[in-house]
Amino acid sequence: MTTADRLTGAPAPAPGAPPPAKRAAGSAVPRHGRTPPSDRRRRRRRAVALLYLLPALLPYTLFAVLPMLHTAYLSLFDWDGVTLPSFTGLGNYRRVVTDPQLRAAAWHAGALILFFSVLPICVGLVSAAIVSRRAGRRGTALVRTVLFLPQVIPLVAVGILWRWVYADDGTLNQALRAVGLGGLADAWLGSFTWALPAVGLIGTWVVSGLCMVLFLSGTQRIDQEIYEAARMDGAGPVREFTAITVPLLRPEFAVALSITVIAALSSFDLIYITTGGGPGNSTVVPGILIYRLAFGGGAVGVASALAVVLTAVISLAVLVINRLSRETP
């Protein structure tokens, strides 16, 4: 034991034990309670990132988060929008679950998933496969632009355009009469049977171009050597499509499915312009019903509860899609 150890009272090392390691030159132990420099730099980077997000975060909070919270608050009251509200708790939510009209609107929204999601994804996938195989050939860019064009047209204009197509003397009925199938002509948007499929096909026409562009972007990141190896093994175009293209487009499938399911469940403007929810209630969806209850039926509380339920269903659907689309490790 050294003289310094005797003065400080340090314990003597055991017999035969190696001497304690010397402290590296220049090393310093951080004092108690002081944040290490690396943590300070990390916090500084986070603060700078938040400053960059503020210009977008503030408007989003003001025009999205706060109205959403206010809607959830109004869903707990029975209010007609004019008189004093009365607290009902979860009564509005019970009405949303038990009202047959509200359940019918939910079924219509579920049926639109077929036209807004399933069919566009299938059409977009096949279109992307054909366009990608013809990349660089004459006319390919024009075909890609024409297929994507409905996505950039305002839905109000799309609704007015298709009302002319589906009219009694519209393009569709005139084409049927021209080929001798006049007996199939119908008032498509005024039919209790065909109104919902007719509106759904408009959604298919609009969304298919978006799905095609998403899948085209996915095919460009696939290594062409994989296709060359498959061709050397004797795989044809169909086999390449099913065994290589479709499995490797899993992330694009998740994005396309999320976007189209949201479009189906939250559809409003297209149906409002074309049928207004009619004939009767055959094309009523939750968006139309929220508008009717809030601005025409004097049931702001029920409309708010339906909006909260619709938001929760859409969020849950997107969460499930993202979970199922994750690649297995």
CSV table of C-alpha atoms in Angstrom, one decimal:
chain,number,residue,atom,x,y,z
A,1,MET,CA,0.0,0.0,0.0
A,2,THR,CA,1.3,3.4,-1.0
A,3,THR,CA,1.5,6.5,1.3
A,4,ALA,CA,-1.4,8.1,-0.7
A,5,ASP,CA,-3.6,5.0,-0.1
A,6,ARG,CA,-2.8,5.1,3.7
A,7,LEU,CA,-3.8,8.8,3.8
A,8,THR,CA,-7.1,8.4,1.9
A,9,GLY,CA,-8.0,5.2,3.7
A,10,ALA,CA,-8.2,3.0,0.5
A,11,PRO,CA,-8.4,-0.7,1.2
A,12,ALA,CA,-5.2,-2.7,0.6
A,13,PRO,CA,-5.3,-5.1,-2.3
A,14,ALA,CA,-5.4,-8.8,-1.6
A,15,PRO,CA,-2.1,-10.7,-1.6
A,16,GLY,CA,-1.3,-11.9,-5.2
A,17,ALA,CA,-3.9,-9.6,-6.8
A,18,PRO,CA,-2.8,-7.7,-9.9
A,19,PRO,CA,-2.2,-4.0,-9.4
A,20,PRO,CA,-5.2,-1.7,-10.2
A,21,ALA,CA,-5.2,-0.5,-13.8
A,22,LYS,CA,-4.0,3.0,-14.3
A,23,ARG,CA,-6.5,5.5,-15.6
A,24,ALA,CA,-5.9,6.4,-19.2
A,25,ALA,CA,-4.3,9.7,-19.8
A,26,GLY,CA,-6.7,12.5,-20.6
A,27,SER,CA,-9.8,10.5,-19.6
A,28,ALA,CA,-12.3,12.3,-17.4
A,29,VAL,CA,-15.2,11.0,-15.5
A,30,PRO,CA,-18.4,13.1,-16.0
A,31,ARG,CA,-19.4,14.9,-12.8
A,32,HIS,CA,-22.5,13.8,-11.1
A,33,GLY,CA,-25.7,15.4,-12.5
A,34,ARG,CA,-24.1,16.7,-15.7
A,35,THR,CA,-25.5,15.6,-19.1
A,36,PRO,CA,-22.9,13.9,-21.4
A,37,PRO,CA,-22.1,15.9,-24.6
A,38,SER,CA,-23.6,13.2,-26.9
A,39,ASP,CA,-27.0,13.5,-25.1
A,40,ARG,CA,-26.9,17.3,-25.5
A,41,ARG,CA,-26.2,17.0,-29.2
A,42,ARG,CA,-29.0,14.6,-29.6
A,43,ARG,CA,-31.5,16.9,-27.8
A,44,ARG,CA,-30.2,19.8,-29.9
A,45,ARG,CA,-30.9,17.9,-33.1
A,46,ARG,CA,-34.4,17.0,-32.0
A,47,ALA,CA,-35.1,20.6,-31.2
A,48,VAL,CA,-33.9,21.7,-34.6
A,49,ALA,CA,-36.1,19.0,-36.2
A,50,LEU,CA,-39.2,20.2,-34.3
A,51,LEU,CA,-38.5,23.7,-35.5
A,52,TYR,CA,-38.5,22.5,-39.1
A,53,LEU,CA,-41.8,20.7,-38.4
A,54,LEU,CA,-43.6,23.6,-36.8
A,55,PRO,CA,-44.7,25.3,-40.0
A,56,ALA,CA,-46.6,22.2,-41.0
A,57,LEU,CA,-47.5,21.0,-37.4
A,58,LEU,CA,-49.3,24.2,-36.4
A,59,PRO,CA,-51.8,24.3,-39.3
A,60,TYR,CA,-52.4,20.6,-38.9
A,61,THR,CA,-53.1,21.0,-35.2
A,62,LEU,CA,-55.4,23.9,-35.8
A,63,PHE,CA,-57.4,22.5,-38.7
A,64,ALA,CA,-57.2,18.8,-38.1
A,65,VAL,CA,-56.4,17.8,-34.5
A,66,LEU,CA,-58.5,20.4,-32.7
A,67,PRO,CA,-61.6,19.9,-34.9
A,68,MET,CA,-61.3,16.2,-34.4
A,69,LEU,CA,-61.2,16.6,-30.6
A,70,HIS,CA,-64.1,19.0,-30.8
A,71,THR,CA,-66.1,16.5,-32.9
A,72,ALA,CA,-65.4,13.8,-30.3
A,73,TYR,CA,-66.6,16.3,-27.6
A,74,LEU,CA,-69.8,17.0,-29.5
A,75,SER,CA,-70.5,13.3,-29.9
A,76,LEU,CA,-71.3,13.1,-26.2
A,77,PHE,CA,-74.2,15.6,-26.5
A,78,ASP,CA,-77.7,15.7,-28.0
A,79,TRP,CA,-77.6,19.0,-30.0
A,80,ASP,CA,-79.4,20.3,-33.0
A,81,GLY,CA,-76.9,23.0,-33.7
A,82,VAL,CA,-79.0,25.9,-32.3
A,83,THR,CA,-80.4,25.2,-28.9
A,84,LEU,CA,-78.4,24.4,-25.8
A,85,PRO,CA,-76.9,20.9,-25.9
A,86,SER,CA,-77.8,18.2,-23.4
A,87,PHE,CA,-75.2,15.6,-22.2
A,88,THR,CA,-76.1,12.0,-23.4
A,89,GLY,CA,-72.8,10.2,-22.8
A,90,LEU,CA,-72.5,7.2,-25.1
A,91,GLY,CA,-76.1,7.4,-26.2
A,92,ASN,CA,-75.2,8.7,-29.7
A,93,TYR,CA,-72.8,5.8,-30.2
A,94,ARG,CA,-75.5,3.3,-29.2
A,95,ARG,CA,-77.7,4.8,-31.9
A,96,VAL,CA,-74.9,4.6,-34.4
A,97,VAL,CA,-74.7,0.8,-33.7
A,98,THR,CA,-78.4,0.1,-33.6
A,99,ASP,CA,-79.9,2.4,-36.2
A,100,PRO,CA,-80.7,0.3,-39.4
A,101,GLN,CA,-80.1,3.3,-41.7
A,102,LEU,CA,-76.6,3.7,-40.2
A,103,ARG,CA,-75.9,0.0,-40.6
A,104,ALA,CA,-77.0,0.2,-44.2
A,105,ALA,CA,-74.6,3.1,-44.9
A,106,ALA,CA,-71.8,1.0,-43.4
A,107,TRP,CA,-72.7,-1.9,-45.7
A,108,HIS,CA,-72.7,0.4,-48.8
A,109,ALA,CA,-69.2,1.7,-47.8
A,110,GLY,CA,-68.0,-1.9,-47.4
A,111,ALA,CA,-69.3,-2.7,-50.9
A,112,LEU,CA,-67.5,0.2,-52.3
A,113,ILE,CA,-64.2,-1.3,-51.2
A,114,LEU,CA,-64.6,-3.8,-54.0
A,115,PHE,CA,-64.9,-1.0,-56.6
A,116,PHE,CA,-62.5,1.5,-55.0
A,117,SER,CA,-59.8,-0.9,-53.8
A,118,VAL,CA,-59.9,-4.5,-55.1
A,119,LEU,CA,-60.7,-3.8,-58.8
A,120,PRO,CA,-58.4,-0.8,-59.1
A,121,ILE,CA,-55.5,-2.8,-57.6
A,122,CYS,CA,-56.1,-5.7,-60.0
A,123,VAL,CA,-56.4,-3.3,-63.0
A,124,GLY,CA,-53.4,-1.2,-61.9
A,125,LEU,CA,-51.3,-4.3,-61.4
A,126,VAL,CA,-52.0,-5.8,-64.8
A,127,SER,CA,-51.5,-2.3,-66.4
A,128,ALA,CA,-48.2,-1.8,-64.7
A,129,ALA,CA,-47.0,-5.2,-65.8
A,130,ILE,CA,-47.9,-4.5,-69.4
A,131,VAL,CA,-46.5,-1.0,-69.4
A,132,SER,CA,-43.2,-2.1,-67.7
A,133,ARG,CA,-42.6,-4.8,-70.3
A,134,ARG,CA,-43.2,-2.2,-73.1
A,135,ALA,CA,-40.9,0.4,-71.5
A,136,GLY,CA,-39.2,2.6,-74.0
A,137,ARG,CA,-41.5,1.7,-76.9
A,138,ARG,CA,-43.5,4.2,-78.9
A,139,GLY,CA,-46.8,5.1,-77.2
A,140,THR,CA,-46.0,3.8,-73.8
A,141,ALA,CA,-45.7,7.2,-72.2
A,142,LEU,CA,-49.0,8.3,-73.8
A,143,VAL,CA,-50.8,5.2,-72.4
A,144,ARG,CA,-49.4,5.8,-69.0
A,145,THR,CA,-50.6,9.4,-69.1
A,146,VAL,CA,-54.1,8.5,-70.3
A,147,LEU,CA,-54.5,5.9,-67.6
A,148,PHE,CA,-53.4,8.3,-64.8
A,149,LEU,CA,-55.4,11.3,-66.1
A,150,PRO,CA,-58.6,10.5,-64.1
A,151,GLN,CA,-56.6,10.8,-60.9
A,152,VAL,CA,-55.8,14.5,-61.5
A,153,ILE,CA,-59.3,15.5,-62.6
A,154,PRO,CA,-61.4,17.0,-59.7
A,155,LEU,CA,-64.0,14.5,-58.5
A,156,VAL,CA,-66.8,17.1,-59.0
A,157,ALA,CA,-65.9,17.3,-62.7
A,158,VAL,CA,-65.7,13.5,-62.8
A,159,GLY,CA,-69.2,13.2,-61.2
A,160,ILE,CA,-70.7,15.6,-63.7
A,161,LEU,CA,-69.0,13.9,-66.6
A,162,TRP,CA,-70.3,10.4,-65.6
A,163,ARG,CA,-73.8,11.8,-65.0
A,164,TRP,CA,-73.9,12.6,-68.7
A,165,VAL,CA,-72.5,9.1,-69.5
A,166,TYR,CA,-75.2,7.3,-67.4
A,167,ALA,CA,-78.1,9.6,-68.4
A,168,ASP,CA,-81.1,8.1,-70.3
A,169,ASP,CA,-79.8,9.6,-73.5
A,170,GLY,CA,-76.2,9.4,-72.4
A,171,THR,CA,-73.2,7.8,-74.1
A,172,LEU,CA,-73.7,4.4,-72.5
A,173,ASN,CA,-77.3,3.9,-73.5
A,174,GLN,CA,-76.6,5.3,-77.0
A,175,ALA,CA,-73.8,2.8,-77.4
A,176,LEU,CA,-76.0,-0.1,-76.3
A,177,ARG,CA,-78.7,0.9,-78.8
A,178,ALA,CA,-76.2,1.3,-81.5
A,179,VAL,CA,-75.1,-2.3,-81.2
A,180,GLY,CA,-78.6,-3.7,-80.9
A,181,LEU,CA,-78.7,-4.0,-77.1
A,182,GLY,CA,-81.2,-1.3,-76.5
A,183,GLY,CA,-83.1,-3.6,-74.1
A,184,LEU,CA,-80.3,-3.3,-71.6
A,185,ALA,CA,-80.4,0.5,-71.5
A,186,ASP,CA,-81.4,1.8,-68.1
A,187,ALA,CA,-81.5,4.9,-65.9
A,188,TRP,CA,-78.3,3.7,-64.3
A,189,LEU,CA,-78.0,6.3,-61.5
A,190,GLY,CA,-81.8,6.1,-60.8
A,191,SER,CA,-82.0,2.4,-60.5
A,192,PHE,CA,-82.2,0.8,-57.0
A,193,THR,CA,-80.2,-2.2,-58.3
A,194,TRP,CA,-77.5,-0.5,-60.4
A,195,ALA,CA,-76.9,2.9,-58.8
A,196,LEU,CA,-74.3,1.7,-56.3
A,197,PRO,CA,-72.3,-0.5,-58.8
A,198,ALA,CA,-72.5,2.4,-61.4
A,199,VAL,CA,-71.0,4.8,-58.9
A,200,GLY,CA,-68.5,2.2,-57.8
A,201,LEU,CA,-67.3,1.7,-61.4
A,202,ILE,CA,-66.6,5.5,-61.5
A,203,GLY,CA,-64.3,5.0,-58.5
A,204,THR,CA,-62.6,2.1,-60.3
A,205,TRP,CA,-61.9,4.3,-63.3
A,206,VAL,CA,-60.5,7.1,-61.1
A,207,VAL,CA,-58.3,5.1,-58.8
A,208,SER,CA,-56.8,2.5,-61.2
A,209,GLY,CA,-54.3,5.0,-62.6
A,210,LEU,CA,-52.9,5.8,-59.2
A,211,CYS,CA,-52.5,2.1,-58.5
A,212,MET,CA,-50.7,1.6,-61.8
A,213,VAL,CA,-48.2,4.4,-61.1
A,214,LEU,CA,-47.5,2.9,-57.6
A,215,PHE,CA,-46.8,-0.5,-59.0
A,216,LEU,CA,-44.7,0.9,-61.9
A,217,SER,CA,-42.5,2.6,-59.3
A,218,GLY,CA,-42.2,-0.7,-57.6
A,219,THR,CA,-41.2,-2.6,-60.7
A,220,GLN,CA,-38.4,-0.2,-61.4
A,221,ARG,CA,-36.6,-1.1,-58.1
A,222,ILE,CA,-36.7,-4.9,-58.9
A,223,ASP,CA,-33.4,-6.1,-60.1
A,224,GLN,CA,-33.6,-7.2,-63.7
A,225,GLU,CA,-31.1,-10.0,-63.1
A,226,ILE,CA,-33.9,-11.8,-61.3
A,227,TYR,CA,-36.0,-11.8,-64.4
A,228,GLU,CA,-33.1,-12.9,-66.5
A,229,ALA,CA,-32.4,-15.8,-64.2
A,230,ALA,CA,-36.1,-16.8,-64.4
A,231,ARG,CA,-36.0,-16.6,-68.2
A,232,MET,CA,-33.0,-18.9,-68.3
A,233,ASP,CA,-35.0,-21.4,-66.2
A,234,GLY,CA,-37.7,-21.3,-68.8
A,235,ALA,CA,-40.2,-18.9,-67.0
A,236,GLY,CA,-42.7,-17.1,-69.3
A,237,PRO,CA,-44.3,-13.7,-68.8
A,238,VAL,CA,-47.1,-15.1,-66.7
A,239,ARG,CA,-44.7,-17.0,-64.5
A,240,GLU,CA,-42.5,-14.0,-64.0
A,241,PHE,CA,-45.5,-11.9,-63.1
A,242,THR,CA,-46.9,-14.3,-60.4
A,243,ALA,CA,-43.5,-15.6,-59.0
A,244,ILE,CA,-41.4,-12.4,-59.1
A,245,THR,CA,-43.4,-9.2,-59.7
A,246,VAL,CA,-46.3,-9.8,-57.4
A,247,PRO,CA,-44.3,-10.9,-54.3
A,248,LEU,CA,-41.7,-8.1,-54.6
A,249,LEU,CA,-44.4,-5.5,-54.8
A,250,ARG,CA,-45.5,-6.1,-51.3
A,251,PRO,CA,-44.7,-2.5,-50.0
A,252,GLU,CA,-46.6,-1.0,-52.9
A,253,PHE,CA,-49.5,-3.3,-52.3
A,254,ALA,CA,-49.7,-1.9,-48.7
A,255,VAL,CA,-49.7,1.7,-49.9
A,256,ALA,CA,-52.2,1.1,-52.6
A,257,LEU,CA,-54.5,-0.8,-50.3
A,258,SER,CA,-54.3,1.8,-47.6
A,259,ILE,CA,-55.1,4.7,-50.0
A,260,THR,CA,-58.0,2.9,-51.8
A,261,VAL,CA,-59.6,1.6,-48.6
A,262,ILE,CA,-59.6,5.2,-47.1
A,263,ALA,CA,-61.1,6.5,-50.4
A,264,ALA,CA,-63.9,3.8,-50.2
A,265,LEU,CA,-64.8,4.3,-46.6
A,266,SER,CA,-64.6,8.1,-46.7
A,267,SER,CA,-66.3,8.6,-50.1
A,268,PHE,CA,-68.6,11.6,-50.2
A,269,ASP,CA,-68.1,14.1,-53.1
A,270,LEU,CA,-68.5,11.6,-55.9
A,271,ILE,CA,-71.7,10.1,-54.5
A,272,TYR,CA,-73.0,13.5,-53.6
A,273,ILE,CA,-72.6,14.8,-57.2
A,274,THR,CA,-73.9,11.7,-59.0
A,275,THR,CA,-76.8,10.4,-56.9
A,276,GLY,CA,-76.9,12.4,-53.6
A,277,GLY,CA,-77.4,9.1,-51.8
A,278,GLY,CA,-80.4,8.1,-53.9
A,279,PRO,CA,-82.5,6.7,-55.3
A,280,GLY,CA,-84.0,6.3,-51.8
A,281,ASN,CA,-81.1,5.3,-49.6
A,282,SER,CA,-79.5,2.8,-52.0
A,283,THR,CA,-76.2,4.7,-52.3
A,284,VAL,CA,-76.1,6.3,-48.9
A,285,VAL,CA,-72.6,6.0,-47.3
A,286,PRO,CA,-71.4,7.3,-43.9
A,287,GLY,CA,-70.1,10.6,-45.4
A,288,ILE,CA,-73.5,11.4,-47.0
A,289,LEU,CA,-75.3,10.4,-43.8
A,290,ILE,CA,-73.0,12.6,-41.6
A,291,TYR,CA,-73.8,15.5,-43.9
A,292,ARG,CA,-77.6,14.8,-43.8
A,293,LEU,CA,-77.7,14.4,-40.0
A,294,ALA,CA,-75.6,17.5,-39.2
A,295,PHE,CA,-77.0,20.0,-41.7
A,296,GLY,CA,-80.4,18.7,-42.5
A,297,GLY,CA,-81.6,16.5,-39.7
A,298,GLY,CA,-80.6,18.6,-36.7
A,299,ALA,CA,-78.6,15.7,-35.1
A,300,VAL,CA,-75.2,17.1,-34.7
A,301,GLY,CA,-74.3,14.8,-31.9
A,302,VAL,CA,-75.2,11.7,-33.8
A,303,ALA,CA,-73.4,13.0,-36.9
A,304,SER,CA,-70.3,13.6,-34.7
A,305,ALA,CA,-70.5,10.1,-33.2
A,306,LEU,CA,-70.7,8.6,-36.7
A,307,ALA,CA,-67.7,10.7,-37.7
A,308,VAL,CA,-65.7,9.4,-34.8
A,309,VAL,CA,-66.7,5.8,-35.5
A,310,LEU,CA,-65.8,6.2,-39.1
A,311,THR,CA,-62.4,7.7,-38.2
A,312,ALA,CA,-61.7,4.8,-35.8
A,313,VAL,CA,-62.7,2.2,-38.5
A,314,ILE,CA,-60.4,3.8,-41.1
A,315,SER,CA,-57.5,4.0,-38.7
A,316,LEU,CA,-58.0,0.4,-37.6
A,317,ALA,CA,-58.2,-0.8,-41.2
A,318,VAL,CA,-55.0,1.1,-42.1
A,319,LEU,CA,-53.2,-0.3,-39.0
A,320,VAL,CA,-54.2,-3.9,-39.9
A,321,ILE,CA,-53.1,-3.4,-43.5
A,322,ASN,CA,-49.7,-2.1,-42.4
A,323,ARG,CA,-49.3,-5.0,-39.9
A,324,LEU,CA,-50.2,-7.6,-42.5
A,325,SER,CA,-47.9,-6.1,-45.1
A,326,ARG,CA,-44.8,-6.2,-43.0
A,327,GLU,CA,-42.1,-8.5,-44.4
A,328,THR,CA,-41.3,-11.5,-42.3
A,329,PRO,CA,-37.8,-11.4,-40.9
